[in-house]
JSON list of C-alpha atoms and ligand atoms in Angstrom, two decimals:
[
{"chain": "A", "resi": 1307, "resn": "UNK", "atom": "CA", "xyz": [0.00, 0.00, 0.00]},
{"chain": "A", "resi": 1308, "resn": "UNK", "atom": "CA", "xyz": [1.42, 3.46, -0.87]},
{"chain": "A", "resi": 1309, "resn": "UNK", "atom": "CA", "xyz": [0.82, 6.63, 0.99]},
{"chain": "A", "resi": 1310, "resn": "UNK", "atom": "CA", "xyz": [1.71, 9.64, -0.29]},
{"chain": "A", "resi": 1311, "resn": "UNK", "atom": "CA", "xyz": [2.38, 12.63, 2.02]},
{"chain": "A", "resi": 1312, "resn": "UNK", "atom": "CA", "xyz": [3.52, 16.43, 1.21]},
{"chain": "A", "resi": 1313, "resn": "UNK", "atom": "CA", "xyz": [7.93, 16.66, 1.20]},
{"chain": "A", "resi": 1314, "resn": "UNK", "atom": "CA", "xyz": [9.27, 18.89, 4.11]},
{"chain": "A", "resi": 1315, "resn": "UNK", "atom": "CA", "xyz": [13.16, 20.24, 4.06]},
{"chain": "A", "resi": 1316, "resn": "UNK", "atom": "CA", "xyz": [13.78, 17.47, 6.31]},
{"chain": "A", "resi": 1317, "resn": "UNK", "atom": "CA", "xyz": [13.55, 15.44, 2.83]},
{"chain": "A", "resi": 1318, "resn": "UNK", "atom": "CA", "xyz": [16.53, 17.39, 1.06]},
{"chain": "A", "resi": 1319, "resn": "UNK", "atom": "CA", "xyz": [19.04, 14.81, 2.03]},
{"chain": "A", "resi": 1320, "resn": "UNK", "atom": "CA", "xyz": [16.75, 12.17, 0.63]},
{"chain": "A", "resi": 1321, "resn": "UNK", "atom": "CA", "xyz": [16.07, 13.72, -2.52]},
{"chain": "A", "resi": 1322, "resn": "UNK", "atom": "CA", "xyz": [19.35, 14.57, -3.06]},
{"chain": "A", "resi": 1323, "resn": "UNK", "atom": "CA", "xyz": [20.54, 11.08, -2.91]},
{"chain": "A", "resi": 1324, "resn": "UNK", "atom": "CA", "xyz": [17.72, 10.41, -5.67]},
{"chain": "A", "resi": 1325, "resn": "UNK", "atom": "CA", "xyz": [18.68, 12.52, -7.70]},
{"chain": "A", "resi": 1326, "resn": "UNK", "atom": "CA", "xyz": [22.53, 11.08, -7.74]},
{"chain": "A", "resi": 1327, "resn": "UNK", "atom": "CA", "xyz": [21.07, 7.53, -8.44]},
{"chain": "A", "resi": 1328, "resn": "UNK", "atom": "CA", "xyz": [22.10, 6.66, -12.09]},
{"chain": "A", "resi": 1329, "resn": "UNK", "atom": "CA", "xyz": [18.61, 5.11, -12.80]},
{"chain": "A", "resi": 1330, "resn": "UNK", "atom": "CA", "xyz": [17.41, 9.05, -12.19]},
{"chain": "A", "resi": 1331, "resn": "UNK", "atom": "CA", "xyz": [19.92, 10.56, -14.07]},
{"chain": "A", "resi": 1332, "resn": "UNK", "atom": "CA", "xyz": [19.27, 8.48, -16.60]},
{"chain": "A", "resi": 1333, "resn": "UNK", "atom": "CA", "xyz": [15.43, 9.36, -16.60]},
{"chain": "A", "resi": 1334, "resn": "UNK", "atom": "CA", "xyz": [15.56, 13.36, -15.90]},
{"chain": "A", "resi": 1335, "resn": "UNK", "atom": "CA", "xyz": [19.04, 14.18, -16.15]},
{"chain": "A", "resi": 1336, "resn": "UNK", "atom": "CA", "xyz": [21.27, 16.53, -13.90]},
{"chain": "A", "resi": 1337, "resn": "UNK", "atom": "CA", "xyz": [18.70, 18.95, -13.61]},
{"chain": "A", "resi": 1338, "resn": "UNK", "atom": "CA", "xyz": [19.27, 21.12, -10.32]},
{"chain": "A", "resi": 1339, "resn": "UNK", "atom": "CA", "xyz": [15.57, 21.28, -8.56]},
{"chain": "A", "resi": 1340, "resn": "UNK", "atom": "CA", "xyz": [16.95, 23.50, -6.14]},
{"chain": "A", "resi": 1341, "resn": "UNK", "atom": "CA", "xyz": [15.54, 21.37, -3.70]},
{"chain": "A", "resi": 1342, "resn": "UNK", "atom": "CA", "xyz": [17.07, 23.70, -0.52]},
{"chain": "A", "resi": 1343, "resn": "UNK", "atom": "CA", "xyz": [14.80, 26.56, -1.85]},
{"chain": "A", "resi": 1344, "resn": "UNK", "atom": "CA", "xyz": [11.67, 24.46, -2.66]},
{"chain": "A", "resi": 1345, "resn": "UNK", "atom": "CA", "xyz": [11.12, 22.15, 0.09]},
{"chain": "A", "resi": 1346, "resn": "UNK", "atom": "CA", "xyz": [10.69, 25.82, 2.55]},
{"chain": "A", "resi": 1347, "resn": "UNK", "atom": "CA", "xyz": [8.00, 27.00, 0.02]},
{"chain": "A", "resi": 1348, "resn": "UNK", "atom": "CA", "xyz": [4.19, 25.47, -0.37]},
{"chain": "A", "resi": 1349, "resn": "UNK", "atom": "CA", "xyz": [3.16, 28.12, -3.46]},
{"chain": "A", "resi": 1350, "resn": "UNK", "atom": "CA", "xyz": [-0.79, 26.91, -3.59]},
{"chain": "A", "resi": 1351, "resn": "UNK", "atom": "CA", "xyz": [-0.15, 25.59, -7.73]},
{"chain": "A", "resi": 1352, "resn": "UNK", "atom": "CA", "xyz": [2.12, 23.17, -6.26]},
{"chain": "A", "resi": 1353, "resn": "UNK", "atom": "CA", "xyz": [1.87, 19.93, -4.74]},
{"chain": "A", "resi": 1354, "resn": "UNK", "atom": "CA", "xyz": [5.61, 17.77, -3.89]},
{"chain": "A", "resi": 1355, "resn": "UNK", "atom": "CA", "xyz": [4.74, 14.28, -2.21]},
{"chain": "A", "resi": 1356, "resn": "UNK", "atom": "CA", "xyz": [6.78, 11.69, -0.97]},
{"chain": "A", "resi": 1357, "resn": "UNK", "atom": "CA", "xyz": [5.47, 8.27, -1.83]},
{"chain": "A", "resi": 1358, "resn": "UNK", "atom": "CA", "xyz": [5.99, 5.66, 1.23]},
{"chain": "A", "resi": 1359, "resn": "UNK", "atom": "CA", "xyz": [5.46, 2.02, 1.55]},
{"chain": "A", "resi": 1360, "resn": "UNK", "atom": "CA", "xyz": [5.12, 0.97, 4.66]},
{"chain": "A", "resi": 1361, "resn": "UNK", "atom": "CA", "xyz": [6.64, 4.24, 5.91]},
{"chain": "A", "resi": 1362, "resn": "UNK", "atom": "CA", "xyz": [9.56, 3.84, 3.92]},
{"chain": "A", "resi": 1363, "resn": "UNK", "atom": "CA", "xyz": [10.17, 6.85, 1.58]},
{"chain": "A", "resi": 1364, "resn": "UNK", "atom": "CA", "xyz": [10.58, 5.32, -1.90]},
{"chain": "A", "resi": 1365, "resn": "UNK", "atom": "CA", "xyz": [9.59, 8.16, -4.42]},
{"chain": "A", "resi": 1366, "resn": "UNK", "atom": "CA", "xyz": [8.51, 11.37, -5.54]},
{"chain": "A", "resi": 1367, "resn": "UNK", "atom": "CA", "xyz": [5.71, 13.05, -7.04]},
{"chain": "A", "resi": 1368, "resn": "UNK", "atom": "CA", "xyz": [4.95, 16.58, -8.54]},
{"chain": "A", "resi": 1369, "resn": "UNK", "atom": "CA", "xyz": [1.80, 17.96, -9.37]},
{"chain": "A", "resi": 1370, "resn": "UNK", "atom": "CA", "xyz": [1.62, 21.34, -10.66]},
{"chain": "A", "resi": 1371, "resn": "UNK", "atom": "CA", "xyz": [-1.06, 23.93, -12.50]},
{"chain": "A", "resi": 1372, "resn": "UNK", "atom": "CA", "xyz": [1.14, 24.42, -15.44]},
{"chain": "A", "resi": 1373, "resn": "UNK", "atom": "CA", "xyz": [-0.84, 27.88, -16.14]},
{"chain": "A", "resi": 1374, "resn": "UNK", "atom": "CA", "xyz": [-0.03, 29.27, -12.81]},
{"chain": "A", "resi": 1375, "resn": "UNK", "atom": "CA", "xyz": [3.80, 27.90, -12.64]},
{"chain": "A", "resi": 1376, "resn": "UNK", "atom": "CA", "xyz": [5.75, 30.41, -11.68]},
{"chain": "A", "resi": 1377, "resn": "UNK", "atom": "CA", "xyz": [8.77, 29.56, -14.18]},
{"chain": "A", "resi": 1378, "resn": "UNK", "atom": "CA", "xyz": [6.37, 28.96, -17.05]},
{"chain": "A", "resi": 1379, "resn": "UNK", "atom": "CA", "xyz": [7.88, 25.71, -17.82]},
{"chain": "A", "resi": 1380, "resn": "UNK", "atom": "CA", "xyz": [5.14, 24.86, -19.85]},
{"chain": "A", "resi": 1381, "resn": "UNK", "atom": "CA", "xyz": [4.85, 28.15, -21.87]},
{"chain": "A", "resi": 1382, "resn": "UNK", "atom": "CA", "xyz": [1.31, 29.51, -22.27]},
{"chain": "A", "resi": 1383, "resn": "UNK", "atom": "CA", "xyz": [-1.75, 27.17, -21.02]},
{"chain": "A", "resi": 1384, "resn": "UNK", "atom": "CA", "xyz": [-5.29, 27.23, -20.75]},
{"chain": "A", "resi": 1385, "resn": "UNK", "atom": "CA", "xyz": [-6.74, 26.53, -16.88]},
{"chain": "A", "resi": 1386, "resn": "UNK", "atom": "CA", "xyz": [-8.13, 23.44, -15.87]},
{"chain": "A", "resi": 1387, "resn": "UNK", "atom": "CA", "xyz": [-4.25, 21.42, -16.44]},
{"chain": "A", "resi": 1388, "resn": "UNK", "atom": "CA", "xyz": [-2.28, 19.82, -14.01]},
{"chain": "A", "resi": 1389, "resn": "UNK", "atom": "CA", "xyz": [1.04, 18.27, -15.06]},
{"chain": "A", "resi": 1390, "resn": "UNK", "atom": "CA", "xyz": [2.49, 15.54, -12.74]},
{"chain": "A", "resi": 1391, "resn": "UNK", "atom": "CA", "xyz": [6.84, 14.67, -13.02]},
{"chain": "A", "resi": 1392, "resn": "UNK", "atom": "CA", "xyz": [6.97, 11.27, -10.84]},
{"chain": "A", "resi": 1393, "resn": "UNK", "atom": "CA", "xyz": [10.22, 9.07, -9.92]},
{"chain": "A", "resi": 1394, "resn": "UNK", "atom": "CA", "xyz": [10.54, 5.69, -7.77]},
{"chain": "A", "resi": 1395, "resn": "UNK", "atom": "CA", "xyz": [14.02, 7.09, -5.84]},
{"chain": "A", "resi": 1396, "resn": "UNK", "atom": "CA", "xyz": [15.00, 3.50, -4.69]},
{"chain": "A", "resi": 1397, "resn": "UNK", "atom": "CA", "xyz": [16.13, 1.05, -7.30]},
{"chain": "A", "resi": 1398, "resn": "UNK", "atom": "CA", "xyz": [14.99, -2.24, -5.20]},
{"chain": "A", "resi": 1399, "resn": "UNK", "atom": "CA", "xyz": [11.23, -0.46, -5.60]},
{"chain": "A", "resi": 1400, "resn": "UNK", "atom": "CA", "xyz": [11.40, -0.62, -9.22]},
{"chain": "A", "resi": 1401, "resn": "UNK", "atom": "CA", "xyz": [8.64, -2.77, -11.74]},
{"chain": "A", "resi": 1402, "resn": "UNK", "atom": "CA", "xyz": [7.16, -4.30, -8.87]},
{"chain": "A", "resi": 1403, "resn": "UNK", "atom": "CA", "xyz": [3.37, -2.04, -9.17]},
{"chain": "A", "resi": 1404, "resn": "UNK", "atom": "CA", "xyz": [4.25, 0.94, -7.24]},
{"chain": "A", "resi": 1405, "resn": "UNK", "atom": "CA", "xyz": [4.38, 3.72, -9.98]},
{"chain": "A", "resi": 1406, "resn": "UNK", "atom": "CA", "xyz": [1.43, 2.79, -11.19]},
{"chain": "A", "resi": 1407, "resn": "UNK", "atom": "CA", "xyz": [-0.05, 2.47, -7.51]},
{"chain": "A", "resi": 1408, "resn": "UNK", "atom": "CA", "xyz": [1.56, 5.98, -6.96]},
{"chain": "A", "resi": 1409, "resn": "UNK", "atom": "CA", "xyz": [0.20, 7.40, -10.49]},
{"chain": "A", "resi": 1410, "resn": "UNK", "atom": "CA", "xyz": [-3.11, 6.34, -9.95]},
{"chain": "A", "resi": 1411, "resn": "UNK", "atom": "CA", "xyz": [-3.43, 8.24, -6.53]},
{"chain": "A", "resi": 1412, "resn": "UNK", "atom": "CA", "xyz": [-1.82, 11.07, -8.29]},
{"chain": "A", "resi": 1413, "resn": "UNK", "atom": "CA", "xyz": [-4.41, 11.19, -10.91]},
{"chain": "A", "resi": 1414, "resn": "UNK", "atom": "CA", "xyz": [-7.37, 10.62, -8.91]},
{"chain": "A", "resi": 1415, "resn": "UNK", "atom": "CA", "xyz": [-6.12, 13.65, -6.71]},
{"chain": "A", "resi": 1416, "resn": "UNK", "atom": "CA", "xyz": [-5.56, 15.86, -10.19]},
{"chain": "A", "resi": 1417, "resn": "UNK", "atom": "CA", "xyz": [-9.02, 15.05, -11.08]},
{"chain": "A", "resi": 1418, "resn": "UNK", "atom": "CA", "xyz": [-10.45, 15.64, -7.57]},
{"chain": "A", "resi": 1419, "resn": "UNK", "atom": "CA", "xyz": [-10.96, 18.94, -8.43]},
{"chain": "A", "resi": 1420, "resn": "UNK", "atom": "CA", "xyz": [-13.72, 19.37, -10.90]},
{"chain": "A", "resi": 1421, "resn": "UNK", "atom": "CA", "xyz": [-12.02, 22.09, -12.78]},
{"chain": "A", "resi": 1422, "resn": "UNK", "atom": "CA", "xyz": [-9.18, 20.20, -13.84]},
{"chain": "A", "resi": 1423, "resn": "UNK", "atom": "CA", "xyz": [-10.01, 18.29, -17.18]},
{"chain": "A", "resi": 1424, "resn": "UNK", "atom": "CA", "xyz": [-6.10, 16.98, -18.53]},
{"chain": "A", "resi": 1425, "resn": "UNK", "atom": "CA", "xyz": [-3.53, 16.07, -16.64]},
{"chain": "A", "resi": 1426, "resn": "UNK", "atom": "CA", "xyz": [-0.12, 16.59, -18.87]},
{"chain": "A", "resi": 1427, "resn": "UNK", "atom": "CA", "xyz": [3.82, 14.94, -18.85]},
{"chain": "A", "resi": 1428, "resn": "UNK", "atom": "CA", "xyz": [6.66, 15.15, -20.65]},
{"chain": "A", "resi": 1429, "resn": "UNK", "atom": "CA", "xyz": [8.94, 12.15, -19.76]},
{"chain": "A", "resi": 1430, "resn": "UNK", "atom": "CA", "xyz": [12.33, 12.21, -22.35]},
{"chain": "A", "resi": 1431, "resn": "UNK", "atom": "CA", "xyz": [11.77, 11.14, -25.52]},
{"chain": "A", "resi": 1432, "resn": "UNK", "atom": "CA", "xyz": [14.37, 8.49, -25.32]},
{"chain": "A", "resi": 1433, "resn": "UNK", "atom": "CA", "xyz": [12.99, 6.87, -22.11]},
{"chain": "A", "resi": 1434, "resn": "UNK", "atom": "CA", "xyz": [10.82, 4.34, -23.71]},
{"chain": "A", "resi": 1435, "resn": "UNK", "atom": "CA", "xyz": [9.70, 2.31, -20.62]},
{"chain": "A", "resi": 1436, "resn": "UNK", "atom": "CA", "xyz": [8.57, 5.50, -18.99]},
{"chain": "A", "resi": 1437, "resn": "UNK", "atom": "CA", "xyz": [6.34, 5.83, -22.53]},
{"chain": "A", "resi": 1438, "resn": "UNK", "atom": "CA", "xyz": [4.79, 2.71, -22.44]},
{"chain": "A", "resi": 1439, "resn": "UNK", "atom": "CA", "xyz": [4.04, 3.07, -18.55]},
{"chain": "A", "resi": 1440, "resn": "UNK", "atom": "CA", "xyz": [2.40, 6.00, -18.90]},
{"chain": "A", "resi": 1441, "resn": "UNK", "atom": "CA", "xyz": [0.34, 4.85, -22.56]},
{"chain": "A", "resi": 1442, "resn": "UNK", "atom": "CA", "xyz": [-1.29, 1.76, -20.36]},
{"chain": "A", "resi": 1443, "resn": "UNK", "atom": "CA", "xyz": [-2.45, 4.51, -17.95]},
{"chain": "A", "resi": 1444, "resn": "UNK", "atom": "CA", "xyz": [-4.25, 5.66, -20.68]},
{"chain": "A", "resi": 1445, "resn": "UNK", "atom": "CA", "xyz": [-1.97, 8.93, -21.58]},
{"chain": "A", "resi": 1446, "resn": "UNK", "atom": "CA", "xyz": [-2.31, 9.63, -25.11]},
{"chain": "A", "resi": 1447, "resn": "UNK", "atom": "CA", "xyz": [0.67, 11.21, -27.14]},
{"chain": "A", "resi": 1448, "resn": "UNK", "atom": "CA", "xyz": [0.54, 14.44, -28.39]},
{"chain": "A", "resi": 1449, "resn": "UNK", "atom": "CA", "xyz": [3.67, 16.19, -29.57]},
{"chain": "A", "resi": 1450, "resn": "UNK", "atom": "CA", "xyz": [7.53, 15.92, -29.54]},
{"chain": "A", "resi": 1451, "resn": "UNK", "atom": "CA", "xyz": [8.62, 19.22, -27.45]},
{"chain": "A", "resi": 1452, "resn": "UNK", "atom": "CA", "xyz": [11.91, 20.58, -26.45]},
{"chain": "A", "resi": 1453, "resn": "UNK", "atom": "CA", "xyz": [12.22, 21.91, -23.15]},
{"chain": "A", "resi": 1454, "resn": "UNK", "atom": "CA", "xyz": [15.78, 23.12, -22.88]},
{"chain": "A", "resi": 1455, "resn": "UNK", "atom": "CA", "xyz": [17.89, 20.92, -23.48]},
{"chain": "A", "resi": 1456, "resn": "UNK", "atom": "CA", "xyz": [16.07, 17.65, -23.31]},
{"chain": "A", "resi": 1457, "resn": "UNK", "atom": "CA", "xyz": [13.83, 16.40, -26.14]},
{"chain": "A", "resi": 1458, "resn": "UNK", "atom": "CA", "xyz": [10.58, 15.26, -24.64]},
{"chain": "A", "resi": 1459, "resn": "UNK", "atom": "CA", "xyz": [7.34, 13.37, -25.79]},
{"chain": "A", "resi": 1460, "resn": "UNK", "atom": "CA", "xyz": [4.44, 15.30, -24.30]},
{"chain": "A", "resi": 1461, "resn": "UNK", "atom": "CA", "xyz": [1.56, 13.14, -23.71]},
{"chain": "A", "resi": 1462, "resn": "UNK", "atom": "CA", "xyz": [-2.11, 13.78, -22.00]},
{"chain": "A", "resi": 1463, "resn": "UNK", "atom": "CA", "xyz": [-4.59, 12.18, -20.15]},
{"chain": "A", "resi": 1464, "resn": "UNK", "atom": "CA", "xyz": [-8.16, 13.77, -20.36]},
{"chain": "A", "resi": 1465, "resn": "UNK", "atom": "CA", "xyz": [-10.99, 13.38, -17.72]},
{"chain": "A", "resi": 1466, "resn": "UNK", "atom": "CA", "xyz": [-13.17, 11.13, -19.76]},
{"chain": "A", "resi": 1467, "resn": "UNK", "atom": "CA", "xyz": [-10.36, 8.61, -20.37]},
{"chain": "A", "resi": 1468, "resn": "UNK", "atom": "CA", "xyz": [-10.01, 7.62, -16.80]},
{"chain": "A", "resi": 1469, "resn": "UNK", "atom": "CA", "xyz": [-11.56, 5.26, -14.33]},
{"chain": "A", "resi": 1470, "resn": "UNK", "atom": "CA", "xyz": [-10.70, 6.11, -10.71]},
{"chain": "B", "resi": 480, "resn": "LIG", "atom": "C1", "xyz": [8.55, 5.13, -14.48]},
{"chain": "B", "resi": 480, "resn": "LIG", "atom": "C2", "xyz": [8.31, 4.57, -13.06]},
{"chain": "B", "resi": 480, "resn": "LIG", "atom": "C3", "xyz": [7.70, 5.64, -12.17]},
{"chain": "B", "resi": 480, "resn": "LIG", "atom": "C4", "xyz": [7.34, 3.40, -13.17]},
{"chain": "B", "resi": 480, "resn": "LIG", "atom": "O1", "xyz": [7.16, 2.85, -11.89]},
{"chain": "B", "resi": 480, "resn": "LIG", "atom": "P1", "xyz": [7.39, 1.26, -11.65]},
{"chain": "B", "resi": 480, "resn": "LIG", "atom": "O2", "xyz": [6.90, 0.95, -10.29]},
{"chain": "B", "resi": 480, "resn": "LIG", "atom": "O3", "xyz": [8.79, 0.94, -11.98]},
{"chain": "B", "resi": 480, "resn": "LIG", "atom": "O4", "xyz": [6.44, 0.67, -12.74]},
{"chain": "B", "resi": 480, "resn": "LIG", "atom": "P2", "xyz": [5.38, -0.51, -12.60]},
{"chain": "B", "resi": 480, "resn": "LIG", "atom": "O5", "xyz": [5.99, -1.67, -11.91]},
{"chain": "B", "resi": 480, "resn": "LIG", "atom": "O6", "xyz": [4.11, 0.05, -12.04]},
{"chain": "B", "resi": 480, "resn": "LIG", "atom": "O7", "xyz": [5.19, -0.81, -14.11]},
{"chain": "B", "resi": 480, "resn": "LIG", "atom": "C5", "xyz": [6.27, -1.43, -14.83]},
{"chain": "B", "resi": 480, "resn": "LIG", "atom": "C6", "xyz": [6.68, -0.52, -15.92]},
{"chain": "B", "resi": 480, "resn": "LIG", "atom": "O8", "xyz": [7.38, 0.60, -15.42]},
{"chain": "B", "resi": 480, "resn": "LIG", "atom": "C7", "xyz": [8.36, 1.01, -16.36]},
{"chain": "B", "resi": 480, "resn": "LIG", "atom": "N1", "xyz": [9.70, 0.88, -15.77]},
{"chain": "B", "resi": 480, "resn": "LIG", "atom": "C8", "xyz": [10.20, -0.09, -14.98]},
{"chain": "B", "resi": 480, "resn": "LIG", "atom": "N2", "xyz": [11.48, 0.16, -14.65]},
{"chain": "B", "resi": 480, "resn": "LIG", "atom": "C9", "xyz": [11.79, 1.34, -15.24]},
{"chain": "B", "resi": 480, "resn": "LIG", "atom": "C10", "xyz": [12.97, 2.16, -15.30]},
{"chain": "B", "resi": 480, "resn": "LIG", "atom": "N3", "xyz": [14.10, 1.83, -14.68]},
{"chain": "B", "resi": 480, "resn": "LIG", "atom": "N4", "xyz": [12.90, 3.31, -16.00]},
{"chain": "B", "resi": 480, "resn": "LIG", "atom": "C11", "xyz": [11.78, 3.68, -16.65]},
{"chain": "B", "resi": 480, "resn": "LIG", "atom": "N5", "xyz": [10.65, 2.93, -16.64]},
{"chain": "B", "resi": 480, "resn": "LIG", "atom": "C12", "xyz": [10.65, 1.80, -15.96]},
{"chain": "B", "resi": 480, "resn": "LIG", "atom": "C13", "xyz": [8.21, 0.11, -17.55]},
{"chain": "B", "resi": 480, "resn": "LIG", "atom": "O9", "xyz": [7.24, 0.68, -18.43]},
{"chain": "B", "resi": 480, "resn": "LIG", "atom": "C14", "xyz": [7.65, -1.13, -16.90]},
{"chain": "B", "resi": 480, "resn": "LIG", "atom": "O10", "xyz": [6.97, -1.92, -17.80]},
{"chain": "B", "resi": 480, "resn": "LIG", "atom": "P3", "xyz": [7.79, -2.95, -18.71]},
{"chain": "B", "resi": 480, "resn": "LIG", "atom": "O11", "xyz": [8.42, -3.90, -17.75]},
{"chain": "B", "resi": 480, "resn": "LIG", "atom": "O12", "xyz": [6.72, -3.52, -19.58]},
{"chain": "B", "resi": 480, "resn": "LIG", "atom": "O13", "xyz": [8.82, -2.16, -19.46]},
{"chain": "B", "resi": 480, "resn": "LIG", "atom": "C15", "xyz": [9.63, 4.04, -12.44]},
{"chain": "B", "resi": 480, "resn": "LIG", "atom": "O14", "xyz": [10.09, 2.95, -13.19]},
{"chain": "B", "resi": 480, "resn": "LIG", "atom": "C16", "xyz": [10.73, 5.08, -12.34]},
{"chain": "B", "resi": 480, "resn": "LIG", "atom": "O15", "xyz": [10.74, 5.91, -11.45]},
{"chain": "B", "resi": 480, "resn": "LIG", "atom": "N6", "xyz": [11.69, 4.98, -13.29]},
{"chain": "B", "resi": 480, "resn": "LIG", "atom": "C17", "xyz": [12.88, 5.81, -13.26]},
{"chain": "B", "resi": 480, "resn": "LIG", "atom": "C18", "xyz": [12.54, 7.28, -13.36]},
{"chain": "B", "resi": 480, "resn": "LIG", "atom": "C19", "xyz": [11.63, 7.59, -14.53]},
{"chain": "B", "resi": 480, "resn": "LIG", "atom": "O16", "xyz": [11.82, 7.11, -15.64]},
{"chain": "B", "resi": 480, "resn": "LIG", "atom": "N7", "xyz": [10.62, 8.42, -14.26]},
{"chain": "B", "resi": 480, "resn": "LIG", "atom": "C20", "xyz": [9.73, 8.93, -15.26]},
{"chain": "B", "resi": 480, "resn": "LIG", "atom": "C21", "xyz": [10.31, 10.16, -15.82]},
{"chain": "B", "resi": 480, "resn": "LIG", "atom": "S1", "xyz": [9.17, 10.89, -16.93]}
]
């Protein structure tokens, strides 16, 4: 069973050590989160979770409005989005379930709100298993995008496509 609760700064060292494993690099690259400046700050488009089993910390999730951002990642979007990044931090936790346990609590929570109507992600183009993990969650593809330096595969799931 996974339980997802919000990060605190007492995290950093945890998500730190993440983001050094090669399996992360590998999926997201060397990006700096600036995880010391984050972790203080709970900006109301923002949601970052730690996913637990068994009260052991094994991943991360991020869900935020891309429209209200405050780095416009995304660029210009319509309301009613959420875009979710999610990694499982501890190798041993990989392919056993728990990302899609972890994604479908993430969704539901997206589409909690009755505004929301698309929940977006942009995993690396190259990272094929991420693809196909996210395409039998019923994410559809939608466009090849560049965001900075990585090439990404954009994909969205809409409201009417999923069963909570
Ligand atoms: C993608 C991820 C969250 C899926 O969670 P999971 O618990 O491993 O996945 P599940 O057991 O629920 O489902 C298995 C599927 O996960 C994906 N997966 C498993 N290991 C993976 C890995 N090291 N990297 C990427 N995807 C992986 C595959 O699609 C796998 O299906 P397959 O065996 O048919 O290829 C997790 O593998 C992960 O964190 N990978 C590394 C980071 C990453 O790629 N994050 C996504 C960035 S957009």
């Amino acid at each position: 069973m996974i339980h997802l609760r919000p990060a605190t700064p007492h995290d950093l060292d945890l998500l730190r050590r993440w983001d050094a494993a090669p399996h992360i690099i590998a999926s997201k690259g060397t990006e700096d989160w600036g995880w010391e400046r984050e972790l203080v700050r709970r900006p109301d488009w923002r949601e970052q979770l730690i996913a637990e089993v068994e009260e052991s910390p094994i991943g991360f999730i991020q869900i935020i409005d891309p429209g209200r951002e405050d780095s416009h990642y995304w660029g210009d979007c319509p309301t009613g989005l959420r875009a979710i990044d999610i990694w499982i931090g501890e190798e041993a936790y990989l392919g056993q379930g728990f990302g899609t346990e972890m994604m479908r609590l993430a969704i539901d929570r997206c589409f909690s709100d009755p505004s929301v109507d698309g929940i977006l992600i942009d995993p690396m183009a190259s990272n094929a298993r991420a693809r196909r993990f996210y395409e039998r969650l019923g994410f559809r593809f939608v466009e090849n995008r560049s965001f900075g330096h990585d090439d990404c595969a954009v994909y969205r799931l809409d409201r009417g496509n999923w069963q909570p």
